[in-house]
mmCIF file of C-alpha atoms in Angstrom:
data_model
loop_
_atom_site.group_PDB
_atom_site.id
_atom_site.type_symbol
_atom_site.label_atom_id
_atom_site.label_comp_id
_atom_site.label_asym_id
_atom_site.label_seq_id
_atom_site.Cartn_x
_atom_site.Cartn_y
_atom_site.Cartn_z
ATOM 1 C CA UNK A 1 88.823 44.343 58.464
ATOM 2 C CA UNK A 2 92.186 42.910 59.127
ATOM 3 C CA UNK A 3 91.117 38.797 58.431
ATOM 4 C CA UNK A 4 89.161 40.325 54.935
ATOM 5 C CA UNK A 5 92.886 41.847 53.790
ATOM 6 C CA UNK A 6 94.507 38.672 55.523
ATOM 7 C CA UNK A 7 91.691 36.330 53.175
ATOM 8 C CA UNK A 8 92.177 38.202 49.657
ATOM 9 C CA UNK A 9 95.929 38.275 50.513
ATOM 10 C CA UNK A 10 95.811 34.646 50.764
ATOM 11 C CA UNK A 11 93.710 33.978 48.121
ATOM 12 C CA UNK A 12 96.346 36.138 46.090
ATOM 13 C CA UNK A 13 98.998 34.559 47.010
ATOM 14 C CA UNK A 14 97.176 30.725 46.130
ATOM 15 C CA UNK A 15 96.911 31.914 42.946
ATOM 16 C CA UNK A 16 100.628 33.617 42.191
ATOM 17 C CA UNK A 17 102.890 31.102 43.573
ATOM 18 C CA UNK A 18 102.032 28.458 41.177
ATOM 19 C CA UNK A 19 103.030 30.748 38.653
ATOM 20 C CA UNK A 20 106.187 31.975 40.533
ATOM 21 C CA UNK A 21 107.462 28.414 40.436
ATOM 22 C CA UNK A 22 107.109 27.533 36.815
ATOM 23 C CA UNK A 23 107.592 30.801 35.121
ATOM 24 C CA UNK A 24 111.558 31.166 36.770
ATOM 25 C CA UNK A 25 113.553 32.288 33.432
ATOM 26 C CA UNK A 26 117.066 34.000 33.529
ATOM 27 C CA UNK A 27 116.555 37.422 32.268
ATOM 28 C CA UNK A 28 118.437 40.239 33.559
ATOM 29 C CA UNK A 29 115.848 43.266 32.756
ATOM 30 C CA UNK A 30 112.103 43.563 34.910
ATOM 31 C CA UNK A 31 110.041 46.609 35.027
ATOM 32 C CA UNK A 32 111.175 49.531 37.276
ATOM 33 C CA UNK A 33 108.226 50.506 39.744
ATOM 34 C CA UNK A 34 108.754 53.891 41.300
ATOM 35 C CA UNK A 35 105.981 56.439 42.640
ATOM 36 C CA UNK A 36 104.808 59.370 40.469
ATOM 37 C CA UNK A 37 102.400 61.928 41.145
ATOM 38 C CA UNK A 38 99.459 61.652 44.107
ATOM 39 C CA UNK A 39 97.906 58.177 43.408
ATOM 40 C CA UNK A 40 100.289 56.852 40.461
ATOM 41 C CA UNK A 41 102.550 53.829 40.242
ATOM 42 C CA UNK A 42 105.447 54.373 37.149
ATOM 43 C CA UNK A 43 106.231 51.353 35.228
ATOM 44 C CA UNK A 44 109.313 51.619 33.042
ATOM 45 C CA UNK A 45 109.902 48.765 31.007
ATOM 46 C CA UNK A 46 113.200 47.698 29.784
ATOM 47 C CA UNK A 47 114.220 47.958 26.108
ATOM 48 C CA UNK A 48 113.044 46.064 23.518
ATOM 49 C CA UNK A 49 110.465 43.971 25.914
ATOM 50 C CA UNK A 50 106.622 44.530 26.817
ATOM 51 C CA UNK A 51 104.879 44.144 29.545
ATOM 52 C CA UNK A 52 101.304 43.552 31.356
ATOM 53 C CA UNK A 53 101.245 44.938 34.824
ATOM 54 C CA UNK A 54 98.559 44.918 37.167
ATOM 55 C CA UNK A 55 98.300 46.270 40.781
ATOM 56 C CA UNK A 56 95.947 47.295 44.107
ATOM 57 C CA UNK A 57 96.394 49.216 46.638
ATOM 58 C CA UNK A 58 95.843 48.609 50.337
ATOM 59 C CA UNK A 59 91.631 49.687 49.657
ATOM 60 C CA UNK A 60 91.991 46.912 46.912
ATOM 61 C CA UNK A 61 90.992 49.052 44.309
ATOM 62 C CA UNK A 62 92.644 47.724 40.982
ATOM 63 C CA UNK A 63 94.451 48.999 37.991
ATOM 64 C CA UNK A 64 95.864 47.344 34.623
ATOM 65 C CA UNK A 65 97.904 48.277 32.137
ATOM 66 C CA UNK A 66 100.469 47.138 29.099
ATOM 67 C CA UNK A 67 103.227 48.878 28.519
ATOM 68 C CA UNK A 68 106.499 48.921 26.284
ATOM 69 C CA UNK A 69 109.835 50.315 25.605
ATOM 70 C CA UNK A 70 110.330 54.002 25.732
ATOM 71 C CA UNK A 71 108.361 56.129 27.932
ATOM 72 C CA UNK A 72 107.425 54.971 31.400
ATOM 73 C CA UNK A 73 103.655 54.124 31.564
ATOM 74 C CA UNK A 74 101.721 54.993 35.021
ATOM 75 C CA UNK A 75 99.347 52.970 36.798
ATOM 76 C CA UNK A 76 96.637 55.781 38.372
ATOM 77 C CA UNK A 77 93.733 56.215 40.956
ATOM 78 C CA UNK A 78 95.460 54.297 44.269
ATOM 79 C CA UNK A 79 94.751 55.511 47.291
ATOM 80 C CA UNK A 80 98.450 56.466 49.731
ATOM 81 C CA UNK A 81 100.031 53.497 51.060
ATOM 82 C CA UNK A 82 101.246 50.666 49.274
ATOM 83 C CA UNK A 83 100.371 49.695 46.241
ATOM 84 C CA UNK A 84 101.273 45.791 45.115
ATOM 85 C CA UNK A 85 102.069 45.329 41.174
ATOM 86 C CA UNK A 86 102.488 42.209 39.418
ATOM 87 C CA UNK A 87 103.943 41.733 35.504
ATOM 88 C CA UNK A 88 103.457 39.609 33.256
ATOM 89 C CA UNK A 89 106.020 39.754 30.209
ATOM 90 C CA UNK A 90 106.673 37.424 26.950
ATOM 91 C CA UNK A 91 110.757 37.123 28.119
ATOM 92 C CA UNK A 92 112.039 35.117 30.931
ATOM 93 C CA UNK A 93 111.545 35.580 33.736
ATOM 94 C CA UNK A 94 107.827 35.903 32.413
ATOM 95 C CA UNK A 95 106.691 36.908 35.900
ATOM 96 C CA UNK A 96 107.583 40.130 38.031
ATOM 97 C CA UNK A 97 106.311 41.363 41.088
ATOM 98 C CA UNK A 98 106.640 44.737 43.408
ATOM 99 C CA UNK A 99 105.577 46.977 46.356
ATOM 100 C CA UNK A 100 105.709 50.935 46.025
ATOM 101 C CA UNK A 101 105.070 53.893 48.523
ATOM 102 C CA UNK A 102 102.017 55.594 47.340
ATOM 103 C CA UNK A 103 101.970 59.559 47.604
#
């Protein structure tokens, strides 16, 4: 079980450090990730931006969404532990990435 997380974690990271490299920008404002209720992931996006998010949790399971400004948008269904969540935006710095505590 360990080399199949080890694999896709590879394979995940193949395919996001390209885009770490030549998306750098110099904004100030990324997504907040905090943990909501049993299962959720809260994404609260900075004013005046929007943003793509998607994330898994350590079972791999897979959630999307797109948010905007004004109320935080949740990510549902993970399983507890950590859930990995990756942003994609249309301001620099284009690219965000983060790790929350799942309840």
């Amino acid at each position: 079980m360990k080399k199949k997380i080890a694999v896709r974690a590879a394979i995940a990271s193949a395919v996001i450090a390209p885009a770490m490299v030549f998306v750098g920008g110099t904004a100030h404002a990324v997504p907040a990730l905090s943990a909501g209720a049993t299962g959720e992931v809260v994404v609260t996006v900075p004013a005046g931006e929007n943003w793509t998010c998607f994330g898994f949790d350590s079972g791999f399971n897979f959630k999307t969404g797109a948010f905007g400004p004004g109320p935080a948008g949740k990510l549902s269904g993970f399983v507890k532990g950590n859930a990995t969540v990756f942003c994609f935006g249309g301001t620099a710095p284009f690219f965000f990435t983060g790790s929350v505590a799942v309840t």
